[in-house]
Amino acid sequence: MDGTLLNEQLEISEGNRQAIREAQAKGVHVVLSTGRSLLTCRDYAKSLELNSYLVTVNGSEVWDSKGSLVERTLLHNDHIEAMMELTKKHGAQFWAVSTDKVWRENFPENCAEMEWLKFGFNIADDEVRKLVLEELSKNKELEISNSSLTNIEVNAVGINKARALNRVCQELGITMGHVIAMGDSLNDIAMITEAGVGVAMGNAQDVVKQAADWVTGTNVEDGVAQAIRHWVL
């Protein structure tokens, strides 16, 4: 969504809306596959009148068209506590997603009793971000990606948007070969490489463009609509 479907004002353009409407009219399942939680993407899905699945928190959750949870994979609480210590050690900004809330720069005292889906670091300093990445990479139970050049996103190992979309495909009785996936950041690479057609946004990170089959316009040029019109309609 961010950097892909949404413009810089975090809005969905009319061009993107129209292309999505036309795709759905042809029977195409349009799925938001996002790093956002259900709470922060559900209104967008409703505004688009989507009638398919939702993949949230980088694939930690899959929701069906009726809003029922299909599957959920949690981060171990020990890992959450360790990452909190990393933020203190390096003076890093953070956010974290529990099953019921997005926490930003404040943290519940009973965090060990809660269910966690993702932890994120915001680190503008390249050297500090590199140090944090090195420490995180030592833990093989973590899946590490990003949704911008200055952040780090952490899920449980093996959790990514491709895995979640595979589950959606199973539910729909299709394969990933029937999927077109679009994105701009590291948390999109797995689905872009596994999809039948992987599309990078014009504003995507270079490594994402290298992994993609095709590069569309930027998120402020209705790049999603361009890709739908080229590959779907």
Coordinates of C-alpha atoms in Angstrom, one line a residue:
M1 CA 0.0 0.0 0.0
D2 CA 2.5 2.7 1.2
G3 CA 4.7 3.7 -1.8
T4 CA 2.6 1.5 -4.1
L5 CA -1.2 2.0 -4.0
L6 CA -1.2 5.1 -1.9
N7 CA 0.1 8.5 -3.0
E8 CA 2.2 10.9 -0.8
Q9 CA -1.0 12.0 0.9
L10 CA -1.8 8.4 1.8
E11 CA -4.8 8.5 -0.6
I12 CA -5.9 6.2 -3.4
S13 CA -6.1 8.1 -6.7
E14 CA -9.2 7.9 -8.9
G15 CA -7.0 6.4 -11.6
N16 CA -6.0 3.5 -9.4
R17 CA -9.6 3.1 -8.1
Q18 CA -11.0 2.9 -11.6
A19 CA -8.5 0.2 -12.7
I20 CA -9.3 -1.8 -9.6
R21 CA -13.0 -1.6 -10.3
E22 CA -12.5 -2.8 -13.8
A23 CA -10.3 -5.7 -12.7
Q24 CA -12.9 -6.8 -10.1
A25 CA -15.6 -6.5 -12.8
K26 CA -13.6 -9.1 -14.8
G27 CA -13.6 -11.5 -11.8
V28 CA -10.0 -10.7 -10.7
H29 CA -9.4 -11.0 -7.0
V30 CA -7.7 -7.8 -5.8
V31 CA -5.8 -8.4 -2.5
L32 CA -4.2 -5.8 -0.4
S33 CA -0.9 -7.4 0.7
T34 CA 0.6 -5.0 3.2
G35 CA 2.9 -4.4 6.1
R36 CA 0.0 -2.5 7.8
S37 CA -2.2 -4.1 10.4
L38 CA -5.9 -4.8 9.8
L39 CA -6.8 -1.7 11.8
T40 CA -4.8 0.6 9.5
C41 CA -5.7 -1.0 6.1
R42 CA -9.3 -2.1 6.6
D43 CA -10.9 1.3 5.7
Y44 CA -9.0 1.4 2.4
A45 CA -10.2 -2.1 1.5
K46 CA -13.8 -1.0 2.3
S47 CA -13.4 2.1 0.2
L48 CA -12.4 0.0 -2.8
E49 CA -15.3 -2.4 -2.2
L50 CA -12.8 -5.3 -2.2
N51 CA -14.5 -8.7 -2.0
S52 CA -11.5 -10.9 -1.6
Y53 CA -8.8 -11.7 1.0
L54 CA -6.5 -9.3 3.0
V55 CA -2.8 -10.0 3.8
T56 CA -1.7 -7.9 6.7
V57 CA 1.5 -7.3 8.8
N58 CA 3.8 -8.6 6.0
G59 CA 1.9 -11.9 5.9
S60 CA 1.6 -12.5 9.7
E61 CA -2.2 -12.5 9.2
V62 CA -4.5 -13.6 6.4
W63 CA -8.2 -12.5 6.5
D64 CA -11.0 -13.8 4.3
S65 CA -13.6 -11.7 2.5
K66 CA -16.0 -11.8 5.5
G67 CA -13.3 -10.4 7.8
S68 CA -12.6 -13.7 9.5
L69 CA -9.0 -14.7 10.4
V70 CA -7.6 -17.5 8.2
E71 CA -4.2 -17.7 9.8
R72 CA -1.9 -15.8 12.2
T73 CA 1.8 -16.2 13.0
L74 CA 3.2 -14.5 16.1
L75 CA 6.6 -13.2 17.1
H76 CA 8.0 -14.8 20.2
N77 CA 7.8 -12.4 23.2
D78 CA 11.5 -13.0 24.0
H79 CA 12.3 -11.5 20.6
I80 CA 10.2 -8.5 21.2
E81 CA 12.0 -7.8 24.5
A82 CA 15.4 -8.3 22.9
M83 CA 14.5 -5.8 20.1
M84 CA 13.3 -3.3 22.7
E85 CA 16.7 -3.6 24.3
L86 CA 18.3 -2.9 20.9
T87 CA 16.2 0.3 20.6
K88 CA 17.5 1.5 23.9
K89 CA 21.1 0.5 23.1
H90 CA 21.1 2.4 19.8
G91 CA 18.6 5.2 20.7
A92 CA 16.4 4.0 17.8
Q93 CA 12.8 4.9 17.2
F94 CA 10.5 2.0 17.0
W95 CA 7.0 0.8 16.4
A96 CA 5.4 -2.6 17.2
V97 CA 2.2 -4.3 16.1
S98 CA 0.2 -6.4 18.5
T99 CA -2.9 -8.3 17.6
D100 CA -5.0 -5.3 18.7
K101 CA -3.0 -2.2 18.3
V102 CA 0.0 -0.4 16.7
W103 CA 2.3 0.9 19.4
R104 CA 4.5 3.9 18.5
E105 CA 7.3 5.1 20.9
N106 CA 5.4 3.8 23.9
F107 CA 5.2 0.3 25.1
P108 CA 2.8 -1.6 27.4
E109 CA 4.1 -2.8 30.8
N110 CA 2.5 -6.1 30.3
C111 CA 4.1 -6.7 26.9
A112 CA 5.1 -10.3 27.8
E113 CA 1.4 -11.2 28.2
M114 CA 0.5 -9.8 24.7
E115 CA 0.5 -11.3 21.2
W116 CA 2.9 -9.6 18.8
L117 CA 3.0 -9.7 15.0
K118 CA 5.8 -7.4 14.0
F119 CA 8.5 -5.0 15.3
G120 CA 9.9 -2.1 13.4
F121 CA 12.9 0.2 13.7
N122 CA 13.1 3.8 12.3
I123 CA 16.8 4.6 11.9
A124 CA 17.9 7.5 9.7
D125 CA 21.6 7.0 10.4
D126 CA 23.0 4.5 8.0
E127 CA 25.8 3.3 10.3
V128 CA 23.4 2.7 13.2
R129 CA 20.9 1.0 11.0
K130 CA 23.7 -1.3 9.7
L131 CA 24.7 -2.2 13.3
V132 CA 21.2 -3.0 14.3
L133 CA 20.8 -5.2 11.1
E134 CA 23.9 -7.1 12.0
E135 CA 22.7 -7.8 15.5
L136 CA 19.2 -8.9 14.2
S137 CA 20.7 -11.1 11.6
K138 CA 22.3 -13.3 14.2
N139 CA 18.9 -14.5 15.3
K140 CA 17.8 -17.1 12.8
E141 CA 14.2 -17.1 14.1
L142 CA 13.6 -13.6 12.6
E143 CA 12.4 -12.6 9.1
I144 CA 14.0 -9.2 8.3
S145 CA 12.9 -6.8 5.6
N146 CA 12.0 -3.1 5.2
S147 CA 9.2 -0.9 3.9
S148 CA 11.4 2.1 3.3
L149 CA 15.2 2.8 3.1
T150 CA 15.4 4.0 6.6
N151 CA 13.4 1.3 8.5
I152 CA 13.8 -2.3 9.5
E153 CA 10.8 -4.6 9.8
V154 CA 10.9 -7.9 11.7
N155 CA 8.5 -10.8 11.6
A156 CA 8.7 -14.4 12.7
V157 CA 11.0 -16.4 10.4
G158 CA 9.4 -17.6 7.2
I159 CA 6.7 -15.0 7.3
N160 CA 6.4 -12.9 4.2
K161 CA 3.8 -11.7 1.7
A162 CA 4.6 -14.6 -0.7
R163 CA 3.8 -17.2 1.9
A164 CA 0.6 -15.5 2.7
L165 CA -0.4 -15.1 -0.9
N166 CA 0.3 -18.8 -1.4
R167 CA -2.3 -19.5 1.3
V168 CA -4.8 -17.2 -0.5
C169 CA -4.1 -19.0 -3.7
Q170 CA -4.8 -22.3 -2.0
E171 CA -8.2 -21.0 -0.8
L172 CA -9.0 -19.7 -4.3
G173 CA -7.9 -22.9 -6.1
I174 CA -5.2 -21.2 -8.2
T175 CA -1.4 -21.0 -8.2
M176 CA 1.1 -18.1 -7.8
G177 CA 1.5 -18.3 -11.5
H178 CA -1.9 -16.6 -11.8
V179 CA -0.8 -13.7 -9.6
I180 CA 0.5 -10.3 -10.4
A181 CA 2.2 -8.7 -7.4
M182 CA 3.3 -5.1 -7.1
G183 CA 5.5 -3.3 -4.5
D184 CA 8.4 -1.0 -3.8
S185 CA 10.3 -2.4 -0.8
L186 CA 12.2 -5.4 0.6
N187 CA 9.0 -6.7 2.2
D188 CA 7.6 -7.1 -1.3
I189 CA 10.5 -9.0 -3.0
A190 CA 9.3 -12.5 -2.0
M191 CA 5.9 -12.1 -3.6
I192 CA 7.3 -10.2 -6.6
T193 CA 9.7 -13.1 -7.4
E194 CA 7.2 -15.8 -6.8
A195 CA 4.2 -14.3 -8.6
G196 CA 3.6 -15.0 -12.3
V197 CA 4.2 -11.4 -13.0
G198 CA 6.2 -9.3 -10.5
V199 CA 5.9 -5.6 -10.8
A200 CA 8.2 -3.0 -9.2
M201 CA 7.0 0.6 -8.8
G202 CA 8.9 3.4 -10.5
N203 CA 9.8 4.6 -7.0
A204 CA 10.9 1.2 -5.8
Q205 CA 14.2 0.4 -4.2
D206 CA 16.7 -0.7 -6.8
V207 CA 16.9 -4.2 -5.5
V208 CA 13.2 -4.6 -5.9
K209 CA 13.4 -3.4 -9.5
Q210 CA 16.1 -5.9 -10.2
A211 CA 13.9 -8.7 -8.8
A212 CA 10.8 -7.7 -10.9
D213 CA 9.6 -8.7 -14.3
W214 CA 8.4 -5.2 -15.1
V215 CA 8.7 -1.7 -13.8
T216 CA 5.6 0.5 -13.7
G217 CA 5.1 4.2 -13.0
T218 CA 5.6 5.6 -9.5
N219 CA 3.0 5.7 -6.7
V220 CA 2.1 9.3 -7.7
E221 CA 1.7 8.4 -11.4
D222 CA -1.0 5.7 -10.9
G223 CA 1.6 3.0 -11.3
V224 CA -0.8 0.4 -10.0
A225 CA -3.4 1.3 -12.6
Q226 CA -0.7 1.3 -15.3
A227 CA 0.2 -2.3 -14.4
I228 CA -3.4 -3.4 -14.2
R229 CA -4.1 -2.0 -17.6
H230 CA -1.0 -3.5 -19.1
W231 CA -1.1 -7.0 -17.6
V232 CA -4.8 -7.6 -16.6
L233 CA -7.2 -5.6 -18.6

